[in-house]
PDB file of C-alpha atoms in Angstrom:
ATOM      1  CA  ALA A  48      -5.465 -11.889   3.141  1.00  0.00           C
ATOM      2  CA  GLN A  49      -6.670  -8.367   2.677  1.00  0.00           C
ATOM      3  CA  THR A  50      -7.784  -7.164  -0.734  1.00  0.00           C
ATOM      4  CA  VAL A  51      -8.715  -3.774  -2.128  1.00  0.00           C
ATOM      5  CA  THR A  52     -10.998  -3.436  -5.135  1.00  0.00           C
ATOM      6  CA  GLN A  53     -11.581  -0.422  -7.339  1.00  0.00           C
ATOM      7  CA  SER A  54     -14.272  -1.250  -9.871  1.00  0.00           C
ATOM      8  CA  GLN A  55     -13.923   1.873 -11.999  1.00  0.00           C
ATOM      9  CA  PRO A  56     -10.837   1.734 -14.243  1.00  0.00           C
ATOM     10  CA  GLU A  57     -11.610   5.178 -15.662  1.00  0.00           C
ATOM     11  CA  MET A  58     -13.821   8.097 -14.728  1.00  0.00           C
ATOM     12  CA  SER A  59     -14.451  11.495 -16.253  1.00  0.00           C
ATOM     13  CA  VAL A  60     -15.794  14.690 -14.716  1.00  0.00           C
ATOM     14  CA  GLN A  61     -16.446  18.209 -15.920  1.00  0.00           C
ATOM     15  CA  GLU A  62     -14.450  20.980 -14.339  1.00  0.00           C
ATOM     16  CA  ALA A  63     -16.222  22.376 -11.233  1.00  0.00           C
ATOM     17  CA  GLU A  64     -18.449  19.307 -10.954  1.00  0.00           C
ATOM     18  CA  THR A  65     -18.382  16.542  -8.349  1.00  0.00           C
ATOM     19  CA  VAL A  66     -17.176  12.998  -8.858  1.00  0.00           C
ATOM     20  CA  THR A  67     -17.124   9.930  -6.607  1.00  0.00           C
ATOM     21  CA  LEU A  68     -14.561   7.155  -6.886  1.00  0.00           C
ATOM     22  CA  SER A  69     -15.473   3.764  -5.456  1.00  0.00           C
ATOM     23  CA  CYS A  70     -13.401   1.420  -3.324  1.00  0.00           C
ATOM     24  CA  THR A  71     -14.253  -1.740  -1.432  1.00  0.00           C
ATOM     25  CA  TYR A  72     -11.990  -3.861   0.683  1.00  0.00           C
ATOM     26  CA  ASP A  73     -11.995  -7.181   2.425  1.00  0.00           C
ATOM     27  CA  THR A  74     -10.452  -7.825   5.821  1.00  0.00           C
ATOM     28  CA  SER A  75     -10.992  -9.692   9.035  1.00  0.00           C
ATOM     29  CA  GLU A  76      -8.958  -7.216  11.058  1.00  0.00           C
ATOM     30  CA  SER A  77     -10.622  -4.739  13.363  1.00  0.00           C
ATOM     31  CA  ASP A  78      -7.893  -2.116  13.521  1.00  0.00           C
ATOM     32  CA  TYR A  79      -6.814  -0.625  10.216  1.00  0.00           C
ATOM     33  CA  TYR A  80      -6.425   2.554   8.204  1.00  0.00           C
ATOM     34  CA  LEU A  81      -7.622   3.454   4.745  1.00  0.00           C
ATOM     35  CA  PHE A  82      -6.082   5.943   2.367  1.00  0.00           C
ATOM     36  CA  TRP A  83      -6.575   7.539  -0.995  1.00  0.00           C
ATOM     37  CA  TYR A  84      -3.442   8.353  -2.947  1.00  0.00           C
ATOM     38  CA  LYS A  85      -3.134  10.399  -6.098  1.00  0.00           C
ATOM     39  CA  GLN A  86      -0.560   9.657  -8.785  1.00  0.00           C
ATOM     40  CA  PRO A  87      -0.291  12.404 -11.425  1.00  0.00           C
ATOM     41  CA  PRO A  88       1.673  11.928 -14.663  1.00  0.00           C
ATOM     42  CA  SER A  89       4.876  12.684 -12.752  1.00  0.00           C
ATOM     43  CA  ARG A  90       4.194   9.370 -10.956  1.00  0.00           C
ATOM     44  CA  GLN A  91       4.853  10.915  -7.550  1.00  0.00           C
ATOM     45  CA  MET A  92       2.475   9.340  -5.026  1.00  0.00           C
ATOM     46  CA  ILE A  93       0.590  11.981  -3.044  1.00  0.00           C
ATOM     47  CA  LEU A  94      -1.544  11.281   0.012  1.00  0.00           C
ATOM     48  CA  VAL A  95      -5.018  12.728  -0.484  1.00  0.00           C
ATOM     49  CA  ILE A  96      -6.894  11.619   2.617  1.00  0.00           C
ATOM     50  CA  ARG A  97      -6.829   9.029   5.387  1.00  0.00           C
ATOM     51  CA  GLN A  98      -9.477   7.366   7.535  1.00  0.00           C
ATOM     52  CA  GLU A  99      -9.069   5.472  10.784  1.00  0.00           C
ATOM     53  CA  ALA A 100     -11.364   2.468  10.961  1.00  0.00           C
ATOM     54  CA  TYR A 101     -12.351   3.087  14.562  1.00  0.00           C
ATOM     55  CA  LYS A 102     -13.647   6.566  13.735  1.00  0.00           C
ATOM     56  CA  GLN A 103     -17.197   6.785  12.471  1.00  0.00           C
ATOM     57  CA  GLN A 104     -16.857  10.339  11.274  1.00  0.00           C
ATOM     58  CA  ASN A 105     -15.940  10.620   7.612  1.00  0.00           C
ATOM     59  CA  ALA A 106     -12.624  12.334   6.904  1.00  0.00           C
ATOM     60  CA  THR A 107     -12.530  15.545   4.886  1.00  0.00           C
ATOM     61  CA  GLU A 108      -9.662  17.525   3.417  1.00  0.00           C
ATOM     62  CA  ASN A 109     -10.817  20.686   1.671  1.00  0.00           C
ATOM     63  CA  ARG A 110     -12.517  19.537  -1.572  1.00  0.00           C
ATOM     64  CA  PHE A 111     -11.903  15.865  -0.811  1.00  0.00           C
ATOM     65  CA  SER A 112     -14.110  13.781   1.430  1.00  0.00           C
ATOM     66  CA  VAL A 113     -14.784  10.114   1.988  1.00  0.00           C
ATOM     67  CA  ASN A 114     -17.848   8.018   2.616  1.00  0.00           C
ATOM     68  CA  PHE A 115     -16.654   5.295   4.969  1.00  0.00           C
ATOM     69  CA  GLN A 116     -19.117   2.454   5.467  1.00  0.00           C
ATOM     70  CA  LYS A 117     -17.342   0.024   7.766  1.00  0.00           C
ATOM     71  CA  ALA A 118     -19.997  -2.681   7.800  1.00  0.00           C
ATOM     72  CA  ALA A 119     -20.156  -2.674   4.018  1.00  0.00           C
ATOM     73  CA  LYS A 120     -16.351  -2.365   3.786  1.00  0.00           C
ATOM     74  CA  SER A 121     -16.706   0.537   1.438  1.00  0.00           C
ATOM     75  CA  PHE A 122     -14.496   3.635   1.237  1.00  0.00           C
ATOM     76  CA  SER A 123     -15.418   6.017  -1.573  1.00  0.00           C
ATOM     77  CA  LEU A 124     -13.735   9.321  -2.378  1.00  0.00           C
ATOM     78  CA  LYS A 125     -15.733  12.399  -3.337  1.00  0.00           C
ATOM     79  CA  ILE A 126     -14.005  15.241  -5.140  1.00  0.00           C
ATOM     80  CA  SER A 127     -15.995  18.467  -5.159  1.00  0.00           C
ATOM     81  CA  ASP A 128     -15.468  21.433  -7.481  1.00  0.00           C
ATOM     82  CA  SER A 129     -13.149  19.365  -9.658  1.00  0.00           C
ATOM     83  CA  GLN A 130     -10.103  21.131 -11.035  1.00  0.00           C
ATOM     84  CA  LEU A 131      -7.888  20.348 -13.998  1.00  0.00           C
ATOM     85  CA  GLY A 132      -5.087  19.534 -11.574  1.00  0.00           C
ATOM     86  CA  ASP A 133      -7.153  16.741 -10.090  1.00  0.00           C
ATOM     87  CA  ALA A 134      -6.613  14.669 -13.224  1.00  0.00           C
ATOM     88  CA  ALA A 135      -4.546  11.676 -12.140  1.00  0.00           C
ATOM     89  CA  MET A 136      -4.634   8.033 -11.206  1.00  0.00           C
ATOM     90  CA  TYR A 137      -6.251   7.518  -7.822  1.00  0.00           C
ATOM     91  CA  PHE A 138      -5.427   4.539  -5.653  1.00  0.00           C
ATOM     92  CA  CYS A 139      -7.342   3.317  -2.647  1.00  0.00           C
ATOM     93  CA  ALA A 140      -5.074   1.679  -0.062  1.00  0.00           C
ATOM     94  CA  TYR A 141      -5.383  -0.388   3.094  1.00  0.00           C
ATOM     95  CA  ARG A 142      -2.955  -0.526   5.995  1.00  0.00           C
ATOM     96  CA  GLY A 143      -3.585  -3.243   8.560  1.00  0.00           C
ATOM     97  CA  GLU A 144      -1.790  -4.944  11.365  1.00  0.00           C
ATOM     98  CA  THR A 145       1.269  -5.810   9.279  1.00  0.00           C
ATOM     99  CA  ASN A 146       1.824  -2.108   8.497  1.00  0.00           C
ATOM    100  CA  LYS A 147       2.023  -2.937   4.798  1.00  0.00           C
ATOM    101  CA  LEU A 148       0.124  -0.737   2.397  1.00  0.00           C
ATOM    102  CA  ILE A 149      -2.054  -2.708  -0.012  1.00  0.00           C
ATOM    103  CA  PHE A 150      -3.284  -0.893  -3.097  1.00  0.00           C
ATOM    104  CA  GLY A 151      -6.312  -1.246  -5.290  1.00  0.00           C
ATOM    105  CA  THR A 152      -5.972  -1.348  -9.059  1.00  0.00           C
ATOM    106  CA  GLY A 153      -6.555   2.366  -9.454  1.00  0.00           C
ATOM    107  CA  THR A 154      -9.017   4.687 -11.163  1.00  0.00           C
ATOM    108  CA  LEU A 155      -7.837   7.038 -13.882  1.00  0.00           C
ATOM    109  CA  LEU A 156      -9.667  10.340 -13.497  1.00  0.00           C
ATOM    110  CA  ALA A 157      -9.960  12.729 -16.410  1.00  0.00           C
ATOM    111  CA  VAL A 158     -11.165  16.302 -15.855  1.00  0.00           C
ATOM    112  CA  GLN A 159     -12.824  17.941 -18.846  1.00  0.00           C
ATOM    113  CA  PRO A 160     -12.540  21.743 -19.204  1.00  0.00           C
TER     114      PRO A 160
ATOM    115  CA  GLY B  63       8.200  17.168   7.035  1.00  0.00           C
ATOM    116  CA  ALA B  64       8.415  13.496   6.011  1.00  0.00           C
ATOM    117  CA  VAL B  65      10.474  13.688   2.850  1.00  0.00           C
ATOM    118  CA  VAL B  66      11.736  10.584   1.070  1.00  0.00           C
ATOM    119  CA  SER B  67      14.434  10.942  -1.562  1.00  0.00           C
ATOM    120  CA  GLN B  68      14.990   8.265  -4.193  1.00  0.00           C
ATOM    121  CA  HIS B  69      17.897   8.052  -6.624  1.00  0.00           C
ATOM    122  CA  PRO B  70      18.467   7.712  -9.460  1.00  0.00           C
ATOM    123  CA  SER B  71      15.252   8.838 -11.137  1.00  0.00           C
ATOM    124  CA  ARG B  72      16.175   7.079 -14.360  1.00  0.00           C
ATOM    125  CA  VAL B  73      18.751   4.459 -15.180  1.00  0.00           C
ATOM    126  CA  ILE B  74      19.590   2.458 -18.270  1.00  0.00           C
ATOM    127  CA  CYS B  75      21.771  -0.599 -17.884  1.00  0.00           C
ATOM    128  CA  LYS B  76      22.915  -3.507 -19.986  1.00  0.00           C
ATOM    129  CA  SER B  77      21.628  -7.025 -19.527  1.00  0.00           C
ATOM    130  CA  GLY B  78      23.641  -8.938 -16.984  1.00  0.00           C
ATOM    131  CA  THR B  79      24.772  -5.937 -14.975  1.00  0.00           C
ATOM    132  CA  SER B  80      23.560  -4.835 -11.537  1.00  0.00           C
ATOM    133  CA  VAL B  81      21.845  -1.608 -10.615  1.00  0.00           C
ATOM    134  CA  LYS B  82      21.490  -0.040  -7.176  1.00  0.00           C
ATOM    135  CA  ILE B  83      18.602   2.237  -6.214  1.00  0.00           C
ATOM    136  CA  GLU B  84      18.767   4.318  -3.039  1.00  0.00           C
ATOM    137  CA  CYS B  85      15.906   5.420  -0.827  1.00  0.00           C
ATOM    138  CA  ARG B  86      16.558   7.951   1.935  1.00  0.00           C
ATOM    139  CA  SER B  87      14.305   9.429   4.578  1.00  0.00           C
ATOM    140  CA  LEU B  88      15.605  12.983   4.853  1.00  0.00           C
ATOM    141  CA  ASP B  89      13.970  14.344   7.979  1.00  0.00           C
ATOM    142  CA  PHE B  90      12.920  11.309   9.971  1.00  0.00           C
ATOM    143  CA  GLN B  91      14.125   7.884  10.951  1.00  0.00           C
ATOM    144  CA  ALA B  92      12.465   4.947   9.271  1.00  0.00           C
ATOM    145  CA  THR B  93      12.915   1.529  10.819  1.00  0.00           C
ATOM    146  CA  THR B  94      10.838   0.122   8.006  1.00  0.00           C
ATOM    147  CA  MET B  95      10.773   0.997   4.332  1.00  0.00           C
ATOM    148  CA  PHE B  96       8.877  -0.640   1.514  1.00  0.00           C
ATOM    149  CA  TRP B  97       9.791  -1.310  -2.099  1.00  0.00           C
ATOM    150  CA  TYR B  98       7.202  -1.415  -4.851  1.00  0.00           C
ATOM    151  CA  ARG B  99       7.220  -2.177  -8.521  1.00  0.00           C
ATOM    152  CA  GLN B 100       4.781  -0.569 -10.924  1.00  0.00           C
ATOM    153  CA  PHE B 101       4.131  -1.549 -14.519  1.00  0.00           C
ATOM    154  CA  PRO B 102       2.622   0.995 -16.930  1.00  0.00           C
ATOM    155  CA  LYS B 103      -0.992   1.832 -16.119  1.00  0.00           C
ATOM    156  CA  GLN B 104      -1.043  -0.672 -13.291  1.00  0.00           C
ATOM    157  CA  SER B 105      -1.076  -0.556  -9.538  1.00  0.00           C
ATOM    158  CA  LEU B 106       1.852  -0.683  -7.146  1.00  0.00           C
ATOM    159  CA  MET B 107       2.944  -4.199  -6.308  1.00  0.00           C
ATOM    160  CA  LEU B 108       4.682  -4.607  -2.971  1.00  0.00           C
ATOM    161  CA  MET B 109       7.991  -6.391  -3.455  1.00  0.00           C
ATOM    162  CA  ALA B 110       9.505  -6.391  -0.001  1.00  0.00           C
ATOM    163  CA  THR B 111       9.650  -4.830   3.416  1.00  0.00           C
ATOM    164  CA  SER B 112      13.040  -3.438   4.337  1.00  0.00           C
ATOM    165  CA  ASN B 113      13.854  -3.657   8.047  1.00  0.00           C
ATOM    166  CA  GLU B 114      16.716  -1.679   9.559  1.00  0.00           C
ATOM    167  CA  GLY B 115      19.391  -3.987  10.908  1.00  0.00           C
ATOM    168  CA  SER B 116      17.761  -7.195   9.777  1.00  0.00           C
ATOM    169  CA  LYS B 117      16.889  -9.139   6.683  1.00  0.00           C
ATOM    170  CA  ALA B 118      14.242  -7.895   4.325  1.00  0.00           C
ATOM    171  CA  THR B 119      10.920  -9.668   4.094  1.00  0.00           C
ATOM    172  CA  TYR B 120       9.967 -10.522   0.521  1.00  0.00           C
ATOM    173  CA  GLU B 121       6.485 -10.967  -0.860  1.00  0.00           C
ATOM    174  CA  GLN B 122       5.554 -14.242  -2.426  1.00  0.00           C
ATOM    175  CA  GLY B 123       6.905 -14.625  -5.930  1.00  0.00           C
ATOM    176  CA  VAL B 124       9.674 -12.030  -5.555  1.00  0.00           C
ATOM    177  CA  GLU B 125      13.160 -13.429  -6.090  1.00  0.00           C
ATOM    178  CA  LYS B 126      15.253 -12.388  -3.112  1.00  0.00           C
ATOM    179  CA  ASP B 127      18.497 -13.228  -4.885  1.00  0.00           C
ATOM    180  CA  LYS B 128      17.626 -10.956  -7.784  1.00  0.00           C
ATOM    181  CA  PHE B 129      16.298  -8.051  -5.740  1.00  0.00           C
ATOM    182  CA  LEU B 130      18.763  -7.502  -2.912  1.00  0.00           C
ATOM    183  CA  ILE B 131      17.629  -5.135  -0.205  1.00  0.00           C
ATOM    184  CA  ASN B 132      19.889  -3.599   2.406  1.00  0.00           C
ATOM    185  CA  HIS B 133      18.694  -1.321   5.182  1.00  0.00           C
ATOM    186  CA  ALA B 134      21.958  -0.397   6.832  1.00  0.00           C
ATOM    187  CA  SER B 135      20.802   2.687   8.686  1.00  0.00           C
ATOM    188  CA  LEU B 136      17.620   4.287   9.939  1.00  0.00           C
ATOM    189  CA  THR B 137      17.558   6.632   6.946  1.00  0.00           C
ATOM    190  CA  LEU B 138      18.771   4.528   4.034  1.00  0.00           C
ATOM    191  CA  SER B 139      17.520   1.469   2.215  1.00  0.00           C
ATOM    192  CA  THR B 140      18.924   0.221  -1.064  1.00  0.00           C
ATOM    193  CA  LEU B 141      17.499  -2.069  -3.705  1.00  0.00           C
ATOM    194  CA  THR B 142      19.980  -3.790  -5.992  1.00  0.00           C
ATOM    195  CA  VAL B 143      18.699  -5.468  -9.114  1.00  0.00           C
ATOM    196  CA  THR B 144      21.273  -8.140  -9.848  1.00  0.00           C
ATOM    197  CA  SER B 145      22.008  -9.658 -13.256  1.00  0.00           C
ATOM    198  CA  ALA B 146      19.360  -7.459 -14.781  1.00  0.00           C
ATOM    199  CA  HIS B 147      17.264  -8.658 -17.697  1.00  0.00           C
ATOM    200  CA  PRO B 148      14.915  -6.715 -19.977  1.00  0.00           C
ATOM    201  CA  GLU B 149      11.918  -8.115 -18.081  1.00  0.00           C
ATOM    202  CA  ASP B 150      13.210  -6.309 -14.980  1.00  0.00           C
ATOM    203  CA  SER B 151      12.541  -3.024 -16.734  1.00  0.00           C
ATOM    204  CA  SER B 152       9.939  -1.232 -14.652  1.00  0.00           C
ATOM    205  CA  PHE B 153       9.208   1.664 -12.328  1.00  0.00           C
ATOM    206  CA  TYR B 154      10.443   1.066  -8.782  1.00  0.00           C
ATOM    207  CA  ILE B 155       9.160   3.130  -5.847  1.00  0.00           C
ATOM    208  CA  CYS B 156      10.137   3.161  -2.204  1.00  0.00           C
ATOM    209  CA  SER B 157       8.111   4.402   0.733  1.00  0.00           C
ATOM    210  CA  ALA B 158       8.608   5.027   4.427  1.00  0.00           C
ATOM    211  CA  SER B 159       6.713   6.233   7.439  1.00  0.00           C
ATOM    212  CA  ARG B 160       7.716   7.836  10.697  1.00  0.00           C
ATOM    213  CA  ASP B 161       4.729   6.405  12.518  1.00  0.00           C
ATOM    214  CA  ARG B 162       4.371   2.860  11.168  1.00  0.00           C
ATOM    215  CA  GLY B 163       1.937   4.062   8.568  1.00  0.00           C
ATOM    216  CA  ALA B 164      -0.850   5.299  10.774  1.00  0.00           C
ATOM    217  CA  TYR B 165      -0.714   8.732   9.169  1.00  0.00           C
ATOM    218  CA  GLY B 166       0.198   7.478   5.743  1.00  0.00           C
ATOM    219  CA  TYR B 167       3.376   6.686   3.936  1.00  0.00           C
ATOM    220  CA  THR B 168       5.668   9.061   2.116  1.00  0.00           C
ATOM    221  CA  PHE B 169       6.881   7.897  -1.255  1.00  0.00           C
ATOM    222  CA  GLY B 170      10.051   8.506  -3.153  1.00  0.00           C
ATOM    223  CA  SER B 171       9.772   9.934  -6.647  1.00  0.00           C
ATOM    224  CA  GLY B 172      10.507   6.556  -8.208  1.00  0.00           C
ATOM    225  CA  THR B 173      13.159   5.085 -10.459  1.00  0.00           C
ATOM    226  CA  ARG B 174      12.538   4.131 -14.055  1.00  0.00           C
ATOM    227  CA  LEU B 175      14.794   1.203 -14.859  1.00  0.00           C
ATOM    228  CA  THR B 176      15.401   0.224 -18.457  1.00  0.00           C
ATOM    229  CA  VAL B 177      17.470  -2.869 -19.189  1.00  0.00           C
ATOM    230  CA  VAL B 178      18.798  -3.113 -22.739  1.00  0.00           C
TER     231      VAL B 178
END
Protein backbone atom coordinates (compact mmCIF):
# COMPACT_ATOMS: atom_id res chain seq x y z
CA ALA A 1 0.00 0.00 0.00
CA GLN A 2 1.10 3.53 -0.66
CA THR A 3 1.99 5.82 2.22
CA VAL A 4 2.77 9.51 2.48
CA THR A 5 4.86 10.89 5.31
CA GLN A 6 5.25 14.48 6.44
CA SER A 7 7.81 14.63 9.23
CA GLN A 8 7.27 18.25 10.20
CA PRO A 9 4.07 18.73 12.21
CA GLU A 10 4.68 22.48 12.46
CA MET A 11 6.88 25.02 10.74
CA SER A 12 7.35 28.75 11.09
CA VAL A 13 8.71 31.32 8.66
CA GLN A 14 9.22 35.06 8.68
CA GLU A 15 7.26 37.09 6.19
CA ALA A 16 9.17 37.47 2.88
CA GLU A 17 11.48 34.56 3.73
CA THR A 18 11.62 31.10 2.17
CA VAL A 19 10.46 27.87 3.75
CA THR A 20 10.61 24.24 2.63
CA LEU A 21 8.09 21.61 3.68
CA SER A 22 9.16 17.98 3.48
CA CYS A 23 7.26 14.99 2.13
CA THR A 24 8.29 11.42 1.42
CA TYR A 25 6.20 8.64 0.01
CA ASP A 26 6.38 4.94 -0.55
CA THR A 27 5.05 3.16 -3.62
CA SER A 28 5.81 0.38 -6.02
CA GLU A 29 3.84 1.98 -8.83
CA SER A 30 5.59 3.63 -11.74
CA ASP A 31 2.81 5.95 -12.88
CA TYR A 32 1.51 8.40 -10.29
CA TYR A 33 0.94 12.04 -9.45
CA LEU A 34 1.92 14.06 -6.42
CA PHE A 35 0.19 17.12 -5.07
CA TRP A 36 0.45 19.74 -2.39
CA TYR A 37 -2.80 21.03 -0.96
CA LYS A 38 -3.34 23.97 1.33
CA GLN A 39 -6.05 24.04 3.98
CA PRO A 40 -6.52 27.49 5.56
CA PRO A 41 -8.66 28.01 8.68
CA SER A 42 -11.76 27.98 6.48
CA ARG A 43 -10.91 24.29 5.90
CA GLN A 44 -11.40 24.62 2.15
CA MET A 45 -8.85 22.40 0.39
CA ILE A 46 -6.91 24.33 -2.25
CA LEU A 47 -4.59 22.76 -4.80
CA VAL A 48 -1.18 24.42 -4.64
CA ILE A 49 0.90 22.44 -7.12
CA ARG A 50 1.05 19.09 -8.89
CA GLN A 51 3.85 16.92 -10.25
CA GLU A 52 3.67 14.06 -12.72
CA ALA A 53 6.03 11.25 -11.79
CA TYR A 54 7.21 10.71 -15.35
CA LYS A 55 8.38 14.31 -15.64
CA GLN A 56 11.85 15.07 -14.35
CA GLN A 57 11.37 18.80 -14.40
CA ASN A 58 10.23 20.22 -11.08
CA ALA A 59 6.85 21.94 -11.13
CA THR A 60 6.57 25.63 -10.27
CA GLU A 61 3.58 27.87 -9.67
CA ASN A 62 4.56 31.47 -9.00
CA ARG A 63 6.10 31.50 -5.48
CA PHE A 64 5.61 27.76 -5.03
CA SER A 65 7.98 25.15 -6.36
CA VAL A 66 8.77 21.53 -5.66
CA ASN A 67 11.90 19.46 -5.42
CA PHE A 68 10.91 16.08 -6.81
CA GLN A 69 13.45 13.33 -6.23
CA LYS A 70 11.87 10.22 -7.69
CA ALA A 71 14.58 7.75 -6.71
CA ALA A 72 14.52 8.99 -3.14
CA LYS A 73 10.70 9.21 -3.20
CA SER A 74 10.86 12.73 -1.92
CA PHE A 75 8.57 15.64 -2.84
CA SER A 76 9.28 18.84 -0.93
CA LEU A 77 7.48 22.16 -1.33
CA LYS A 78 9.36 25.46 -1.33
CA ILE A 79 7.47 28.66 -0.64
CA SER A 80 9.38 31.79 -1.58
CA ASP A 81 8.66 35.33 -0.38
CA SER A 82 6.26 33.99 2.24
CA GLN A 83 3.11 35.99 2.81
CA LEU A 84 0.74 36.13 5.76
CA GLY A 85 -1.90 34.46 3.60
CA ASP A 86 0.31 31.42 3.21
CA ALA A 87 -0.37 30.46 6.82
CA ALA A 88 -2.30 27.20 6.68
CA MET A 89 -2.08 23.46 6.99
CA TYR A 90 -0.26 21.93 4.04
CA PHE A 91 -0.90 18.38 2.93
CA CYS A 92 1.21 16.32 0.58
CA ALA A 93 -0.86 13.85 -1.43
CA TYR A 94 -0.33 10.88 -3.72
CA ARG A 95 -2.58 9.71 -6.53
CA GLY A 96 -1.75 6.33 -8.03
CA GLU A 97 -3.34 3.75 -10.21
CA THR A 98 -6.50 3.49 -8.10
CA ASN A 99 -7.17 7.22 -8.60
CA LYS A 100 -7.57 7.63 -4.85
CA LEU A 101 -5.86 10.56 -3.21
CA ILE A 102 -3.78 9.57 -0.19
CA PHE A 103 -2.77 12.33 2.19
CA GLY A 104 0.13 12.83 4.52
CA THR A 105 -0.42 13.95 8.10
CA GLY A 106 0.06 17.61 7.28
CA THR A 107 2.37 20.45 8.26
CA LEU A 108 0.98 23.51 10.00
CA LEU A 109 2.76 26.58 8.64
CA ALA A 110 2.83 29.79 10.62
CA VAL A 111 3.99 33.03 8.99
CA GLN A 112 5.44 35.62 11.36
CA PRO A 113 5.05 39.32 10.44
CA GLY B 1 -14.03 25.66 -13.82
CA ALA B 2 -14.23 22.51 -11.67
CA VAL B 3 -16.47 23.64 -8.84
CA VAL B 4 -17.77 21.24 -6.21
CA SER B 5 -20.62 22.33 -3.97
CA GLN B 6 -21.27 20.63 -0.64
CA HIS B 7 -24.31 21.11 1.59
CA PRO B 8 -25.03 21.68 4.35
CA SER B 9 -21.94 23.42 5.72
CA ARG B 10 -23.02 22.77 9.29
CA VAL B 11 -25.58 20.46 10.80
CA ILE B 12 -26.55 19.54 14.33
CA CYS B 13 -28.64 16.44 14.86
CA LYS B 14 -29.84 14.33 17.74
CA SER B 15 -28.46 10.91 18.51
CA GLY B 16 -30.28 8.20 16.64
CA THR B 17 -31.35 10.33 13.71
CA SER B 18 -29.97 10.31 10.17
CA VAL B 19 -28.27 13.12 8.32
CA LYS B 20 -27.75 13.50 4.58
CA ILE B 21 -24.86 15.45 3.07
CA GLU B 22 -24.89 16.38 -0.62
CA CYS B 23 -21.93 16.81 -2.93
CA ARG B 24 -22.47 18.28 -6.39
CA SER B 25 -20.10 18.90 -9.26
CA LEU B 26 -21.46 22.12 -10.75
CA ASP B 27 -19.68 22.46 -14.06
CA PHE B 28 -18.45 18.98 -14.90
CA GLN B 29 -19.52 15.38 -14.77
CA ALA B 30 -17.90 13.22 -12.14
CA THR B 31 -18.19 9.47 -12.51
CA THR B 32 -16.25 9.13 -9.29
CA MET B 33 -16.41 11.16 -6.11
CA PHE B 34 -14.65 10.60 -2.82
CA TRP B 35 -15.76 11.10 0.76
CA TYR B 36 -13.33 12.00 3.52
CA ARG B 37 -13.54 12.47 7.23
CA GLN B 38 -11.28 14.87 9.09
CA PHE B 39 -10.82 15.14 12.83
CA PRO B 40 -9.51 18.38 14.35
CA LYS B 41 -5.87 19.05 13.48
CA GLN B 42 -5.60 15.77 11.63
CA SER B 43 -5.36 14.66 8.06
CA LEU B 44 -8.14 13.65 5.70
CA MET B 45 -9.10 10.01 6.00
CA LEU B 46 -10.64 8.47 2.91
CA MET B 47 -13.93 6.81 3.79
CA ALA B 48 -15.24 5.63 0.45
CA THR B 49 -15.22 5.99 -3.29
CA SER B 50 -18.58 6.87 -4.77
CA ASN B 51 -19.17 5.43 -8.24
CA GLU B 52 -21.99 6.70 -10.45
CA GLY B 53 -24.53 3.97 -11.10
CA SER B 54 -22.90 1.37 -8.91
CA LYS B 55 -22.17 0.58 -5.31
CA ALA B 56 -19.69 2.62 -3.36
CA THR B 57 -16.35 1.15 -2.41
CA TYR B 58 -15.58 1.54 1.29
CA GLU B 59 -12.18 1.71 2.90
CA GLN B 60 -11.27 -0.84 5.50
CA GLY B 61 -12.81 -0.12 8.87
CA VAL B 62 -15.61 2.10 7.53
CA GLU B 63 -19.09 0.82 8.33
CA LYS B 64 -21.03 0.75 5.08
CA ASP B 65 -24.35 0.41 6.87
CA LYS B 66 -23.70 3.53 8.91
CA PHE B 67 -22.32 5.66 6.09
CA LEU B 68 -24.63 5.17 3.12
CA ILE B 69 -23.39 6.57 -0.15
CA ASN B 70 -25.52 7.08 -3.22
CA HIS B 71 -24.22 8.38 -6.53
CA ALA B 72 -27.40 8.59 -8.55
CA SER B 73 -26.21 10.95 -11.25
CA LEU B 74 -22.99 12.17 -12.80
CA THR B 75 -23.15 15.36 -10.74
CA LEU B 76 -24.49 14.28 -7.36
CA SER B 77 -23.28 12.03 -4.59
CA THR B 78 -24.84 11.86 -1.15
CA LEU B 79 -23.53 10.61 2.16
CA THR B 80 -26.10 9.63 4.76
CA VAL B 81 -24.96 9.11 8.32
CA THR B 82 -27.52 6.72 9.76
CA SER B 83 -28.42 6.37 13.44
CA ALA B 84 -25.91 9.04 14.29
CA HIS B 85 -23.96 8.94 17.53
CA PRO B 86 -21.79 11.61 19.16
CA GLU B 87 -18.66 9.79 17.97
CA ASP B 88 -19.81 10.44 14.39
CA SER B 89 -19.31 14.14 15.00
CA SER B 90 -16.63 15.25 12.58
CA PHE B 91 -15.83 17.26 9.47
CA TYR B 92 -16.84 15.50 6.26
CA ILE B 93 -15.44 16.54 2.88
CA CYS B 94 -16.20 15.35 -0.62
CA SER B 95 -14.04 15.65 -3.70
CA ALA B 96 -14.33 15.02 -7.41
CA SER B 97 -12.29 15.25 -10.56
CA ARG B 98 -13.14 15.67 -14.21
CA ASP B 99 -10.02 13.84 -15.31
CA ARG B 100 -9.67 10.94 -12.87
CA GLY B 101 -7.41 13.02 -10.69
CA ALA B 102 -4.53 13.58 -13.04
CA TYR B 103 -4.83 17.34 -12.65
CA GLY B 104 -5.92 17.23 -9.06
CA TYR B 105 -9.17 16.95 -7.24
CA THR B 106 -11.62 19.69 -6.41
CA PHE B 107 -13.00 19.64 -2.90
CA GLY B 108 -16.28 20.71 -1.46
CA SER B 109 -16.24 23.21 1.38
CA GLY B 110 -16.99 20.49 3.92
CA THR B 111 -19.74 19.73 6.40
CA ARG B 112 -19.30 20.03 10.14
CA LEU B 113 -21.54 17.43 11.75
CA THR B 114 -22.33 17.65 15.43
CA VAL B 115 -24.37 14.89 17.04
CA VAL B 116 -25.90 15.76 20.40
